[in-house]
Coordinates of C-alpha atoms and ligand atoms in Angstrom, one line a residue:
X1 CA 17.3 -26.9 -14.4
X2 CA 15.4 -30.1 -13.4
X3 CA 12.7 -27.9 -12.1
X4 CA 12.5 -26.4 -15.2
X5 CA 12.3 -29.2 -17.5
X6 CA 9.8 -30.7 -14.7
X7 CA 7.6 -27.7 -15.5
X8 CA 7.7 -28.0 -19.2
X9 CA 6.2 -31.3 -19.3
X10 CA 3.8 -30.9 -16.3
X11 CA 2.4 -27.6 -18.2
X12 CA 2.1 -29.7 -21.5
X13 CA 0.1 -32.1 -19.8
X14 CA -1.9 -29.8 -18.1
X15 CA -2.6 -28.4 -21.4
X16 CA -3.4 -31.8 -22.7
X17 CA -5.9 -32.2 -19.9
X18 CA -7.7 -28.9 -19.5
X19 CA -7.0 -27.2 -23.1
X20 CA -5.9 -24.1 -21.8
X21 CA -3.0 -22.1 -20.3
X22 CA -2.5 -18.6 -18.8
X23 CA 0.0 -16.3 -20.9
X24 CA 2.9 -16.4 -18.3
X25 CA 2.7 -20.7 -19.0
X26 CA 2.5 -20.3 -22.5
X27 CA 5.6 -17.9 -22.7
X28 CA 7.4 -20.3 -20.3
X29 CA 6.7 -22.9 -22.9
X30 CA 7.7 -20.7 -25.7
X31 CA 10.5 -19.9 -24.2
X32 CA 12.2 -23.2 -23.1
X33 CA 10.8 -25.2 -26.1
X34 CA 14.2 -24.9 -27.8
X35 CA 16.0 -26.2 -25.2
X36 CA 13.8 -29.0 -24.3
X37 CA 12.0 -29.8 -28.0
X38 CA 8.6 -30.0 -29.4
X39 CA 8.5 -33.9 -29.6
X40 CA 6.6 -34.4 -26.3
X41 CA 4.4 -31.5 -27.3
X42 CA 3.5 -32.7 -30.6
X43 CA 2.7 -36.3 -29.7
X44 CA 0.0 -34.9 -27.5
X45 CA -1.5 -32.7 -30.1
X46 CA -1.5 -35.9 -32.6
X47 CA -2.9 -37.6 -29.8
X48 CA -5.6 -34.8 -29.6
X49 CA -6.6 -34.9 -33.2
X50 CA -6.7 -38.6 -33.3
X51 CA -9.4 -38.4 -30.3
X52 CA -11.3 -35.7 -31.9
X53 CA -11.5 -36.4 -35.4
X54 CA -9.3 -39.7 -35.7
X55 CA -6.6 -39.9 -39.0
X56 CA -8.6 -38.2 -41.3
X57 CA -7.4 -35.2 -43.3
X58 CA -10.1 -33.6 -44.7
X59 CA -9.5 -32.2 -48.4
X60 CA -10.7 -28.6 -49.5
X61 CA -10.3 -27.3 -53.2
X62 CA -8.9 -23.4 -53.4
X63 CA -10.2 -21.2 -55.8
X64 CA -8.0 -18.4 -55.9
X65 CA -10.9 -15.6 -57.4
X66 CA -9.1 -12.1 -57.8
X67 CA -5.9 -10.7 -56.9
X68 CA -7.1 -7.4 -57.3
X69 CA -7.3 -5.8 -53.7
X70 CA -7.8 -2.6 -52.1
X71 CA -6.4 -3.2 -48.7
X72 CA -2.7 -2.1 -47.6
X73 CA -1.4 -4.9 -46.0
X74 CA 2.3 -4.2 -45.5
X75 CA 3.6 -7.9 -45.8
X76 CA 1.2 -9.0 -48.8
X77 CA 2.7 -9.5 -51.9
X78 CA -1.3 -8.9 -53.7
X79 CA -2.1 -5.7 -51.2
X80 CA -3.1 -1.9 -53.4
X81 CA 0.6 -1.2 -52.3
X82 CA 2.5 -3.4 -54.9
X83 CA 2.1 -1.9 -58.7
X84 CA 4.1 -5.0 -60.1
X85 CA 1.7 -7.5 -59.7
X86 CA -0.2 -8.4 -62.5
X87 CA -3.8 -8.3 -61.6
X88 CA -6.3 -10.9 -62.8
X89 CA -9.9 -11.6 -62.1
X90 CA -11.7 -14.6 -62.7
X91 CA -15.4 -14.7 -64.6
X92 CA -18.1 -16.5 -62.8
X93 CA -17.5 -18.9 -65.8
X94 CA -13.9 -19.7 -64.9
X95 CA -14.9 -20.2 -60.8
X96 CA -17.8 -22.8 -61.8
X97 CA -15.5 -24.5 -64.5
X98 CA -12.8 -24.6 -61.1
X99 CA -15.4 -26.4 -59.3
X100 CA -16.7 -28.5 -61.8
X101 CA -13.1 -29.9 -61.9
X102 CA -12.7 -30.2 -58.4
X103 CA -16.2 -31.9 -57.8
X104 CA -14.9 -34.4 -60.3
X105 CA -11.6 -34.8 -58.7
X106 CA -13.9 -35.6 -55.2
X107 CA -13.7 -32.3 -53.6
X108 CA -16.8 -31.4 -51.7
X109 CA -15.7 -28.2 -50.1
X110 CA -14.8 -24.9 -52.4
X111 CA -12.6 -22.2 -50.8
X112 CA -13.1 -19.0 -53.0
X113 CA -10.3 -17.0 -51.8
X114 CA -9.7 -13.1 -53.2
X115 CA -8.4 -9.9 -52.4
X116 CA -10.7 -7.3 -51.4
X117 CA -11.7 -6.8 -54.7
X118 CA -14.9 -4.1 -54.8
X119 CA -16.3 -6.2 -58.3
X120 CA -16.9 -8.9 -56.4
X121 CA -20.2 -7.2 -55.2
X122 CA -22.8 -8.8 -53.1
X123 CA -25.4 -9.4 -56.0
X124 CA -22.6 -11.0 -58.1
X125 CA -21.4 -13.1 -55.2
X126 CA -25.0 -14.5 -54.0
X127 CA -25.7 -15.3 -57.7
X128 CA -22.2 -17.0 -57.6
X129 CA -23.1 -18.8 -54.4
X130 CA -26.7 -20.0 -55.6
X131 CA -25.2 -21.5 -58.8
X132 CA -22.3 -23.7 -57.0
X133 CA -25.1 -24.7 -54.5
X134 CA -27.7 -25.9 -57.2
X135 CA -25.1 -27.7 -59.4
X136 CA -23.4 -29.2 -56.1
X137 CA -25.8 -29.5 -52.9
X138 CA -23.7 -31.6 -51.2
X139 CA -20.6 -29.4 -51.4
X140 CA -20.1 -26.5 -48.8
X141 CA -18.9 -23.3 -49.8
X142 CA -16.5 -21.3 -48.2
X143 CA -15.5 -17.8 -48.8
X144 CA -12.3 -15.9 -47.7
X145 CA -12.7 -12.7 -49.4
X146 CA -11.6 -10.1 -46.4
X147 CA -13.6 -8.1 -44.2
X148 CA -17.2 -7.0 -45.9
X149 CA -20.0 -5.4 -43.8
X150 CA -22.6 -7.4 -41.2
X151 CA -25.4 -6.8 -44.2
X152 CA -23.0 -8.2 -46.9
X153 CA -21.9 -11.3 -44.8
X154 CA -25.6 -12.0 -44.2
X155 CA -26.7 -11.9 -47.7
X156 CA -24.0 -14.3 -48.7
X157 CA -25.0 -16.5 -46.1
X158 CA -28.5 -16.2 -47.3
X159 CA -26.9 -17.2 -50.4
X160 CA -25.7 -20.7 -49.2
X161 CA -22.1 -19.7 -48.1
X162 CA -20.9 -22.3 -45.1
X163 CA -18.2 -21.2 -43.9
X164 CA -15.9 -17.9 -43.9
X165 CA -12.1 -17.6 -43.1
X166 CA -10.8 -14.6 -41.7
X167 CA -7.5 -14.6 -40.1
X168 CA -7.1 -12.5 -37.7
X169 CA -3.5 -12.3 -38.5
X170 CA -2.2 -11.0 -35.1
X171 CA -3.4 -10.5 -31.7
X172 CA -1.2 -7.6 -30.8
X173 CA -3.0 -4.6 -31.7
X174 CA 0.4 -2.6 -31.8
X175 CA 1.8 -5.4 -34.2
X176 CA -1.2 -5.3 -36.2
X177 CA -1.6 -1.4 -36.7
X178 CA 2.4 -1.7 -38.0
X179 CA 2.0 -4.5 -40.3
X180 CA -1.8 -2.5 -41.9
X181 CA -2.3 1.0 -43.6
X182 CA -5.6 2.0 -43.4
X183 CA -7.1 -1.0 -41.2
X184 CA -8.2 -0.9 -38.3
X185 CA -7.8 -4.1 -35.6
X186 CA -11.1 -3.2 -34.3
X187 CA -12.9 -3.7 -37.4
X188 CA -10.8 -6.9 -38.0
X189 CA -12.4 -8.7 -34.9
X190 CA -15.7 -7.1 -35.4
X191 CA -16.2 -8.7 -38.7
X192 CA -14.8 -12.2 -37.4
X193 CA -17.5 -11.7 -34.4
X194 CA -20.2 -10.6 -37.3
X195 CA -19.4 -13.8 -38.7
X196 CA -19.7 -16.0 -35.3
X197 CA -23.2 -14.2 -34.9
X198 CA -24.4 -14.8 -38.0
X199 CA -23.9 -18.7 -37.6
X200 CA -20.8 -19.1 -40.1
X201 CA -18.3 -21.6 -39.6
X202 CA -15.8 -19.4 -39.1
X203 CA -11.9 -19.7 -39.1
X204 CA -9.5 -17.2 -37.9
X205 CA -5.8 -17.7 -37.6
X206 CA -2.4 -15.9 -37.4
X207 CA 1.1 -15.9 -38.8
X208 CA 4.0 -16.7 -36.8
X209 CA 7.3 -15.3 -37.1
X210 CA 6.4 -11.6 -38.4
X211 CA 9.0 -9.0 -37.7
X212 CA 9.1 -7.6 -34.0
X213 CA 6.5 -10.5 -32.7
X214 CA 6.9 -11.6 -29.0
X215 CA 6.5 -14.9 -27.3
X216 CA 3.7 -13.1 -25.6
X217 CA 2.1 -12.0 -28.7
X218 CA 2.0 -15.5 -29.9
X219 CA 0.4 -16.3 -26.1
X220 CA -2.3 -13.6 -27.1
X221 CA -3.0 -15.4 -30.2
X222 CA -4.1 -18.4 -28.2
X223 CA -5.6 -16.8 -26.0
X224 CA -7.8 -14.9 -28.4
X225 CA -8.5 -18.0 -30.5
X226 CA -9.8 -19.9 -27.1
X227 CA -12.0 -16.8 -26.3
X228 CA -13.3 -16.9 -29.9
X229 CA -13.9 -20.4 -30.4
X230 CA -13.6 -20.6 -34.4
X231 CA -14.3 -24.0 -36.3
X232 CA -11.0 -23.3 -38.2
X233 CA -7.9 -21.8 -37.4
X234 CA -5.2 -21.2 -40.3
X235 CA -1.9 -20.6 -39.0
X236 CA 1.7 -20.7 -40.9
X237 CA 4.6 -19.0 -41.3
X238 CA 5.2 -14.9 -42.2
X239 CA 7.2 -15.1 -45.1
X240 CA 8.6 -12.2 -46.9
X241 CA 7.9 -11.0 -50.5
X242 CA 9.9 -9.2 -52.4
X243 CA 8.2 -6.2 -53.5
X244 CA 7.3 -5.4 -49.4
X245 CA 9.1 -3.3 -46.7
X246 CA 9.7 -6.8 -45.0
X247 CA 11.7 -7.9 -48.2
X248 CA 14.7 -8.8 -46.4
X249 CA 13.3 -9.8 -42.8
X250 CA 13.8 -13.7 -42.0
X251 CA 10.6 -16.0 -42.6
X252 CA 9.1 -17.5 -39.4
X253 CA 10.5 -21.0 -38.6
X254 CA 9.2 -24.5 -38.9
X255 CA 10.0 -25.3 -35.6
X256 CA 8.3 -21.8 -34.0
X257 CA 5.4 -22.4 -36.5
X258 CA 4.8 -26.8 -35.8
X259 CA 5.3 -25.5 -31.8
X260 CA 2.4 -23.1 -32.4
X261 CA 0.1 -25.8 -34.8
X262 CA 0.6 -28.5 -31.9
X263 CA -0.5 -25.8 -29.3
X264 CA -3.4 -24.4 -31.3
X265 CA -4.6 -28.3 -31.3
X266 CA -4.5 -28.5 -28.1
X267 CA -6.1 -25.3 -27.1
X268 CA -8.8 -26.0 -29.7
X269 CA -9.0 -29.6 -29.8
X270 CA -12.6 -29.5 -32.6
X271 CA -10.7 -27.2 -34.5
X272 CA -10.4 -27.8 -38.0
X273 CA -6.7 -26.9 -38.6
X274 CA -5.2 -26.8 -42.3
X275 CA -1.2 -27.6 -42.9
X276 CA -1.0 -24.7 -44.8
X277 CA 0.5 -23.7 -48.2
X278 CA 3.1 -21.3 -46.4
X279 CA 4.6 -24.3 -44.1
X280 CA 4.6 -26.2 -47.4
X281 CA 6.9 -23.6 -48.8
X282 CA 9.3 -23.2 -46.4
X283 CA 9.8 -26.8 -46.3
X284 CA 9.5 -29.9 -48.6
X285 CA 8.1 -31.9 -45.6
X286 CA 6.2 -28.9 -44.0
X287 CA 2.7 -30.2 -45.3
X288 CA 3.3 -33.7 -43.5
X289 CA 4.9 -32.4 -40.3
X290 CA 2.0 -30.1 -40.1
X291 CA -0.4 -32.8 -39.9
X292 CA 1.8 -34.8 -37.5
X293 CA 2.0 -31.7 -35.0
X294 CA -1.9 -31.6 -35.1
X295 CA -3.4 -30.2 -38.3
X296 CA -6.2 -31.8 -40.1
X297 CA -6.6 -30.1 -43.6
X298 CA -5.3 -29.6 -46.6
X299 CA -6.4 -27.3 -49.5
X300 CA -4.7 -28.2 -52.6
X301 CA -5.3 -25.4 -55.2
X302 CA -8.2 -25.7 -58.1
X303 CA -7.3 -22.3 -59.8
X304 CA -7.1 -22.2 -63.3
X305 CA -3.2 -23.4 -64.1
X306 CA -2.3 -20.1 -65.9
X307 CA -3.4 -17.3 -62.9
X308 CA -2.0 -19.5 -59.8
X309 CA 1.7 -17.8 -60.2
X310 CA -0.3 -14.4 -59.8
X311 CA -2.0 -14.9 -56.5
X312 CA 1.5 -14.3 -55.0
X313 CA 0.8 -13.6 -51.4
X314 CA 4.6 -14.3 -50.6
X315 CA 8.1 -15.1 -52.2
X316 CA 8.1 -19.2 -53.3
X317 CA 4.8 -20.2 -52.7
X318 CA 4.3 -23.6 -53.9
X319 CA 1.8 -23.7 -56.6
X320 CA 2.3 -27.2 -58.7
X321 CA 3.0 -30.6 -57.7
X322 CA 1.4 -31.9 -54.3
X323 CA -0.1 -28.4 -54.3
X324 CA -2.1 -29.0 -57.3
X325 CA -5.9 -29.7 -57.1
X326 CA -5.0 -32.4 -60.4
X327 CA -2.4 -34.2 -58.3
X328 CA -4.8 -35.2 -55.7
X329 CA -3.8 -38.8 -56.0
X330 CA 0.0 -38.3 -55.0
X331 CA -0.8 -36.0 -52.5
X332 CA -3.3 -38.7 -51.1
X333 CA -0.3 -41.2 -51.2
X334 CA 2.3 -38.8 -49.1
X335 CA -1.0 -38.0 -46.4
X336 CA -1.3 -42.3 -46.1
X337 CA 2.8 -41.9 -45.7
X338 CA 2.6 -39.6 -43.1
X339 CA 0.0 -42.3 -41.2
X340 CA -3.6 -40.3 -41.8
X341 CA -6.0 -40.9 -44.2
X342 CA -7.6 -38.7 -46.9
X343 CA -11.6 -37.6 -46.2
X344 CA -13.0 -36.8 -49.0
X345 CA -16.5 -35.5 -47.2
X346 CA -17.7 -32.3 -47.0
X347 CA -16.0 -32.2 -43.6
X348 CA -18.1 -30.1 -41.2
X349 CA -16.8 -29.2 -37.8
X350 CA -18.1 -31.7 -35.1
X351 CA -20.6 -29.0 -33.9
X352 CA -22.3 -29.0 -37.1
X353 CA -22.9 -32.6 -36.8
X354 CA -23.9 -33.2 -40.6
X355 CA -21.7 -35.4 -41.7
Ligands
SAH401 N1 -8.1 -10.9 -48.6 C1 -8.6 -12.2 -47.9 C2 -7.1 -13.0 -47.8 C3 -6.5 -13.2 -47.8 S1 -4.8 -14.2 -48.1 C4 -8.4 -12.0 -46.2 O1 -8.2 -10.5 -46.0 O2 -8.9 -12.4 -45.3 C5 -4.5 -15.3 -47.0 C6 -3.4 -15.3 -46.0 O3 -2.5 -14.8 -46.5 C7 -3.9 -13.7 -45.0 O4 -4.9 -13.9 -44.0 C8 -2.4 -13.9 -44.5 O5 -2.0 -14.1 -43.4 C9 -1.6 -14.6 -45.5 N2 -0.2 -14.2 -46.0 C10 -0.8 -12.7 -46.6 N3 0.5 -12.5 -47.3 C11 1.9 -13.3 -46.5 C12 3.1 -13.4 -46.1 N4 3.6 -12.3 -46.7 N5 3.6 -14.5 -45.4 C13 2.3 -15.4 -45.2 N6 1.4 -15.4 -45.0 C14 0.6 -14.4 -45.7

């Protein structure tokens, strides 16, 4: 036992130093973290984030542009499989009005996220991106609109998009295939590689606590990220949605999510790592605990208030209070109380060095 405790700490120190561990070493940490606790791991993750980005927490304004989706992700509340969703699609004017509100509040990154909605054609999106970049040349545009072709990603980049978020969801092919109908693991990874190749700042990421997910699967997520080397990583707990086949499953836990956040920070010291809404949705203090475990980005919601509840990816998704862009000041207070400070700049990845 004494040896195991020693090994546990030794591996955390090794990860802190090398930003890498083998699969069996990660699995060992995951198997023993309940017994020995994740305090030391979290402390090392926080030290790493402070060394690279200091105590800054970057803010992004999230605009949920459409909940129409042609994909059939079995866990997702807005999947095409769910006939009960009230579907909406924001107009160009509504999206620009959301950006305008966000810009006034100080946001310098707009994240346009949505389901895979074929009405959002390349022409429509390029027109929209041009317009946003023309109005707010000092702001970044991040897209999160699922899988599109190489040509499409190229056009959107040409129009001025800076970043693209596309979680890999899980690095286990088997698990990925069991969670999606008519979607291919290879196509997802190909899309991520295309985004990288084109020169976007890319965000990958995964869910923690997916039913049947093993510790080896989670280790693979970290190794996959290490290899892809994305600029951003979105990770949060899996949370069941009442209209999906996972309705009776347990959500991913706070502790497991914090452990994976801290490990991700140590594997990718330079990553921009949001403390996600899903984490804030499973625990009142989730947002702050995520920051303390190595996260350094927060994405408050700037979508028009009347549609926020319709973008229901999972049950209990928080969309008001501190999650809302309008309450930036109270969120700022909480971030300061947690020991960090808000940075409203565009907040590019260190490799881009434009701030
Ligand atoms: N259509 C875009 C955006 C998807 S929604 C895309 O495909 O990338 C953003 C993220 O929400 C997803 O990548 C997924 O990881 C997360 N999500 C969806 N359903 C969820 C659930 N039930 N629990 C936790 N996270 C979920």
